[in-house]
Coordinates of C-alpha atoms in Angstrom, one line a residue:
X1 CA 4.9 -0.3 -4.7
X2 CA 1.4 1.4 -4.3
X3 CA -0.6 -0.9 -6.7
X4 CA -2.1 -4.0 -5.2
X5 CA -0.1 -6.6 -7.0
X6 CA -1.1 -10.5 -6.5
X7 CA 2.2 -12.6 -6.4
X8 CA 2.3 -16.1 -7.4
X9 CA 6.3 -16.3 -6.8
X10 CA 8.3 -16.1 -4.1
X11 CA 9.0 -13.3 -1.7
X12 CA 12.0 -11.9 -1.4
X13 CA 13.5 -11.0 2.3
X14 CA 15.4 -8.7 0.2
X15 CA 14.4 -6.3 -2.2
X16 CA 16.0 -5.2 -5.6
X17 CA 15.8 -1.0 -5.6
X18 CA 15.8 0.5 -8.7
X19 CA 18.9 3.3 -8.6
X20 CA 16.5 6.1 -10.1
X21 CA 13.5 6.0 -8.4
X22 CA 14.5 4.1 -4.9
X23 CA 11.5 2.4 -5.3
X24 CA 11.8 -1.3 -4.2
X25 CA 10.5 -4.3 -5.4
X26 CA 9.7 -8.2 -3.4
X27 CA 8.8 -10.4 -6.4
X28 CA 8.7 -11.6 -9.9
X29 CA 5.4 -9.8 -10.3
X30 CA 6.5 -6.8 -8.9
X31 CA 9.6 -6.6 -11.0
X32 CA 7.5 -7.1 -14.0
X33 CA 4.7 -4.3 -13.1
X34 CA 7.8 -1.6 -12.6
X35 CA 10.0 -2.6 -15.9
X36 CA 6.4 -2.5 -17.7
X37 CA 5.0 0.9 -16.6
X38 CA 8.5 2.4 -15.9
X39 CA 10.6 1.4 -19.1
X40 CA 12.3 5.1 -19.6
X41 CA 12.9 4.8 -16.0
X42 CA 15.3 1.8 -15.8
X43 CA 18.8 2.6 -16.5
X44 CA 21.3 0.1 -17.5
X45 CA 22.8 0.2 -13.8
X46 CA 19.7 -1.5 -13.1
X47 CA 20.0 -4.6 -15.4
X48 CA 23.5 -5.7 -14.2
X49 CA 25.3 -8.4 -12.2
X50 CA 23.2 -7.2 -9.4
X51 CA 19.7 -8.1 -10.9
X52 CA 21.2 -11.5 -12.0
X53 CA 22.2 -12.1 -8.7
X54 CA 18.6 -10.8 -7.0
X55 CA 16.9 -13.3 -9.3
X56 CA 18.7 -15.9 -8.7
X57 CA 19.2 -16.6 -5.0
X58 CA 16.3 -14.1 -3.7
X59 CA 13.4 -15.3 -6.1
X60 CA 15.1 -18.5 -6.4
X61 CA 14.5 -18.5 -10.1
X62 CA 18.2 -19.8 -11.4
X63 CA 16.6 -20.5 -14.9
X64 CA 16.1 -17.0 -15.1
X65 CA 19.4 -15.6 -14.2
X66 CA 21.3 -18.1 -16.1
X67 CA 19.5 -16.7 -19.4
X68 CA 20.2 -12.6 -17.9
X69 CA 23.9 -13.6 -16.9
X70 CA 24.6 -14.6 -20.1
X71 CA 22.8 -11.3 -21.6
X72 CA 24.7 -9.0 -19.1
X73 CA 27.6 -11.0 -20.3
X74 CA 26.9 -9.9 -24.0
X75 CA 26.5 -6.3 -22.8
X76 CA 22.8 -6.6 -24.3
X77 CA 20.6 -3.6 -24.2
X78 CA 18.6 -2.9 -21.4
X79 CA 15.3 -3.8 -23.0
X80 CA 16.7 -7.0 -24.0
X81 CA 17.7 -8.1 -21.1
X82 CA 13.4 -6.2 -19.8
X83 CA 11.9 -8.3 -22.3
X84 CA 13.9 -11.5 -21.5
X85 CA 12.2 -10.9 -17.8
X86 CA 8.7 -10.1 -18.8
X87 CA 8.8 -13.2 -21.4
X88 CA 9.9 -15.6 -18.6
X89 CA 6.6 -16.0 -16.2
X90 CA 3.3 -15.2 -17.7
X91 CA 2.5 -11.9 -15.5
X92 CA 2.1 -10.1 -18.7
X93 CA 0.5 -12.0 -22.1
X94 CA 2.3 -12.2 -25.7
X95 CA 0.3 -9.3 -26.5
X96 CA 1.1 -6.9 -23.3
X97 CA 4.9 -7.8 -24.0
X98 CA 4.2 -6.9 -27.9
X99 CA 2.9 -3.7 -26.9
X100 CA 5.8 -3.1 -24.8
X101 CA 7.9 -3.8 -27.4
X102 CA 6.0 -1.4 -29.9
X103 CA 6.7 1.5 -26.8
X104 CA 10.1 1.0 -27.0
X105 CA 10.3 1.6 -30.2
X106 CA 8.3 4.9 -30.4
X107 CA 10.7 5.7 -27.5
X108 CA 13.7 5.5 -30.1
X109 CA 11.3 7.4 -32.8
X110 CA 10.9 10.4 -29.9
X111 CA 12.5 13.7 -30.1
X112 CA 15.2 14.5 -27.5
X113 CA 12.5 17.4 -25.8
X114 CA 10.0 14.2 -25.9
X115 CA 11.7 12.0 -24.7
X116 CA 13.2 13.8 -22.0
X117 CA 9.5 14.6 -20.7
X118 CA 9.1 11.3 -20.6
X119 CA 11.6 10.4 -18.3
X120 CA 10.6 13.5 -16.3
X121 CA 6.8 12.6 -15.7
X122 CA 7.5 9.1 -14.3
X123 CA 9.9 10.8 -11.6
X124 CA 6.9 13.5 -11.4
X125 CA 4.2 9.7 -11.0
X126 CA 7.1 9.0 -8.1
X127 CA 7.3 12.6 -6.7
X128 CA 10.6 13.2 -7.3
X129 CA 10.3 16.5 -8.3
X130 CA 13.6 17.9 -8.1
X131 CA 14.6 15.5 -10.5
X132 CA 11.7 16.2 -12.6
X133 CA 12.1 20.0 -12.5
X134 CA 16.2 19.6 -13.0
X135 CA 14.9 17.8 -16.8
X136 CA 11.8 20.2 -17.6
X137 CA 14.3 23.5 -16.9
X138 CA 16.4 21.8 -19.6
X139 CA 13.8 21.5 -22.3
X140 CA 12.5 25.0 -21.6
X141 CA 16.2 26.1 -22.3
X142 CA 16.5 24.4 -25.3
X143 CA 13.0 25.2 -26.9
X144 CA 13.0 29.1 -25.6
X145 CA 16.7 28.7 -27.2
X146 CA 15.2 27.8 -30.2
X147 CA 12.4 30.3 -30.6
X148 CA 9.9 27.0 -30.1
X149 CA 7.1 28.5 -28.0
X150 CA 4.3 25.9 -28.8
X151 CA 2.0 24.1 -26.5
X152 CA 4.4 21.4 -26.1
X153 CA 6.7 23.8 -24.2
X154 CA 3.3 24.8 -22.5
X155 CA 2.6 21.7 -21.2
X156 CA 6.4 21.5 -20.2
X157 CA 6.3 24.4 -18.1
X158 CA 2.3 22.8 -16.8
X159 CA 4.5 20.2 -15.4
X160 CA 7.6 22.0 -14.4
X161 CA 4.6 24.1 -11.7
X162 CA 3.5 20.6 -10.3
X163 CA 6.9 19.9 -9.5
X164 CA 7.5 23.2 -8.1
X165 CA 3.6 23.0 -6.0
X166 CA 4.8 19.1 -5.0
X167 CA 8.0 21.6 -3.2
X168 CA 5.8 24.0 -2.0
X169 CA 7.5 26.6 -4.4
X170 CA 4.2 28.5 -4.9
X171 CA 5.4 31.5 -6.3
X172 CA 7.2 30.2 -9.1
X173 CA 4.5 27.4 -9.5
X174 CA 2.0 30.0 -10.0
X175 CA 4.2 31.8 -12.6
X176 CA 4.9 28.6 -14.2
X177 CA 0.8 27.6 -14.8
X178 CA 0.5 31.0 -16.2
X179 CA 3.2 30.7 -18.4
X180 CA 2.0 27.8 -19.6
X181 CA -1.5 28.5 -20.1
X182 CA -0.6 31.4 -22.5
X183 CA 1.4 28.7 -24.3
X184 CA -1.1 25.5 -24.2
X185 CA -4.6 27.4 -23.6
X186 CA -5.4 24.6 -21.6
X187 CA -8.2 25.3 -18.9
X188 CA -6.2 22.7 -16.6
X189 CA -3.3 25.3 -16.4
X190 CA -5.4 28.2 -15.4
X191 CA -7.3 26.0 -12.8
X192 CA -4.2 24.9 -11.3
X193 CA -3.3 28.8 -11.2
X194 CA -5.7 29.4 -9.3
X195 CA -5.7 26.6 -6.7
X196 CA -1.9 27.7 -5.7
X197 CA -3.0 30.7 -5.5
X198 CA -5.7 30.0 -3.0
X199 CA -2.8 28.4 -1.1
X200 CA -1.1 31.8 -1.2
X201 CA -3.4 34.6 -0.9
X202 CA -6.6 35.7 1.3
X203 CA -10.2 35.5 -0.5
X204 CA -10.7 38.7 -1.5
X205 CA -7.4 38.6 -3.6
X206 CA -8.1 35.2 -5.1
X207 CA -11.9 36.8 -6.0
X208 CA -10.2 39.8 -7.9
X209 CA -8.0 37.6 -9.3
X210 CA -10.7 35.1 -10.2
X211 CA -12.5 38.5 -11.7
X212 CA -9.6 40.0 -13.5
X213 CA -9.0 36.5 -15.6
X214 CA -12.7 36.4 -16.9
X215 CA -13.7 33.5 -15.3
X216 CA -17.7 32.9 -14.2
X217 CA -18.9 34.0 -11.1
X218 CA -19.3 30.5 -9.7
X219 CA -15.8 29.9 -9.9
X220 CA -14.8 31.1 -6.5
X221 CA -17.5 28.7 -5.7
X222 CA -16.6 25.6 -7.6
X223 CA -12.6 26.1 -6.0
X224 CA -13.6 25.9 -2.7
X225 CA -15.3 22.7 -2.8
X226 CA -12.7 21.3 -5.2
X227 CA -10.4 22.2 -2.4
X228 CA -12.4 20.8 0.0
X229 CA -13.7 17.8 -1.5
X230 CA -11.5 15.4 0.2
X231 CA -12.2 14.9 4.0
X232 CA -9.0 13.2 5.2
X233 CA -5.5 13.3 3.7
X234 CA -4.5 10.0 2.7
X235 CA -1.1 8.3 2.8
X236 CA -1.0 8.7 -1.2
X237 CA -1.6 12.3 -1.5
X238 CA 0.8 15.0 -2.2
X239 CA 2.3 17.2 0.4
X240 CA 0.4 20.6 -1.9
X241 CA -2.5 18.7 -1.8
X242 CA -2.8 18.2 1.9
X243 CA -2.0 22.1 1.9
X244 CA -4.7 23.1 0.0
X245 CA -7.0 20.8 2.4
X246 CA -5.0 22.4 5.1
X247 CA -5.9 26.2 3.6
X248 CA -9.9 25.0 3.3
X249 CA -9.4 24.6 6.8
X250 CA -8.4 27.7 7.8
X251 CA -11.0 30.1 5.2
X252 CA -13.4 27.9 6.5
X253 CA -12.3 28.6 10.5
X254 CA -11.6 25.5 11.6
X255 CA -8.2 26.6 13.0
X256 CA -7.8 23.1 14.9
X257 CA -8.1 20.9 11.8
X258 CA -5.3 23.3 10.2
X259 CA -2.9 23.3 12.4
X260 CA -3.4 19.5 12.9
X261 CA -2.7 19.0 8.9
X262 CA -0.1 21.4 8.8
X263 CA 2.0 19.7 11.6
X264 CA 2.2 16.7 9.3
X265 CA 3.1 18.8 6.2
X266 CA 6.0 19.9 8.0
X267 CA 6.8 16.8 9.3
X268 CA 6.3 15.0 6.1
X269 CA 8.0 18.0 3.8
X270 CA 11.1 17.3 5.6
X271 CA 11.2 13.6 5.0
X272 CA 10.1 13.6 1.4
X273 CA 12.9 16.4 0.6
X274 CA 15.5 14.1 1.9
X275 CA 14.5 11.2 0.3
X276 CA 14.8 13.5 -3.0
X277 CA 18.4 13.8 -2.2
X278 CA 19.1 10.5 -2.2

């Protein structure tokens, strides 16, 4: 977990994983932060025998799993057995749980296409963009096969791109942001274009290309310290991102710094597409 997260509870030595994400969690407090934020995330592998069993001689909270145990037992719904947890301790108020409650049931109010996004930004949040771009080439195929071209499918294929950047699929990102600019006319997709393809091409392309889509003559400008913004890569940011810092580098001549960053894309591109794969 990324999130600073003060924990009152116990400690697990072990931790529970969640089956989708892989993401591990130590405490009560951290079990409760990840059901909360990750609801259309937790599948119903998740809230099993195994969680019972976590609960109960990790946390040391038999109270607890004695009340899940006899939920699992029931074959209650996942978000019974959620709300059961994030009623127990007092990490998250009436109110918060209320609200959580009122989520779920928009969830069930969601179209199929909606709700699929859902699911497919939080693995997007966790960078597991295969995952992510596996759902989003699903919705596309069902709203294309249905003649729905509206921004919602724009902002679908917006998504789809990050996914493909977070892979270092540039080409197809790039095709992707267009695609879903002329859909959404949002200036976020066209920006977006135009940072992966600064990744991609040499300067005097990007300016023509900068030219050719209307934009002001600042713009080139305004890119370059967007890309450049950020002085050091930090542990949190994407592997594209590091190779846009990576690319500033290099228009900029600082041929040291880029192969430096770009030794630990490659390095770090390998570890993060096996992980995916998991």
């Amino acid at each position: 977990m990324n999130n600073i997260i003060i924990c009152k509870s116990k400690t697990a030595d072990n931790p529970f994983t969640f089956l989708n994400t892989r993401i591990r969690v130590f405490s009560y407090e951290e079990l409760c932060y990840y059901i909360y934020n990750n609801m259309v995330l937790v599948s119903e592998d998740d809230m099993d025998d195994r969680l019972v069993t976590w609960i109960s001689e990790e946390l040391e909270m038999p109270e607890l799993g004695d009340k899940l145990e006899t939920l699992v037992a029931k074959n209650a719904f996942a978000q019974d057995i959620m709300v059961e947890i994030l009623n127990y301790g007092n990490y998250y108020s009436s109110e918060e749980v209320k609200g959580f409650l009122e989520e779920c049931q928009r969830l069930r109010s969601m179209s199929a296409p909606e709700l699929s996004k859902k699911k497919a930004d939080g693995y997007l949040r966790y960078k597991h963009y295969i995952k992510a771009g596996a759902i989003y080439d699903d919705i596309i195929a069902y709203k294309e096969g249905r003649g729905e071209l509206d921004e919602f499918l724009g902002n679908i294929y917006h998504n789809k791109a990050v996914a493909l950047a977070g892979n270092l699929q540039l080409a197809k990102a790039k095709e992707c942001y267009i695609r879903a600019y002329n859909l959404n006319h949002n200036d976020e997709s066209l920006i977006e274009y135009f940072c992966v393809l600064a990744v991609s091409v040499d300067t005097a392309t990007l300016r023509k290309e900068i030219e050719k889509r209307g934009m002001s003559e600042t713009f080139f400008d305004d890119l370059m310290t967007e890309l450049g913004d950020s002085k050091e890569d930090v542990r949190e940011m994407s592997i594209y991102n590091k190779v846009q810092k990576a690319i500033y580098n290099r228009m900029n001549g600082d041929l040291e710094e880029y192969d430096k960053r770009m030794d630990g894309v490659l390095g770090q591109l390998k570890d993060e597409f096996r992980s995916q794969l998991v």
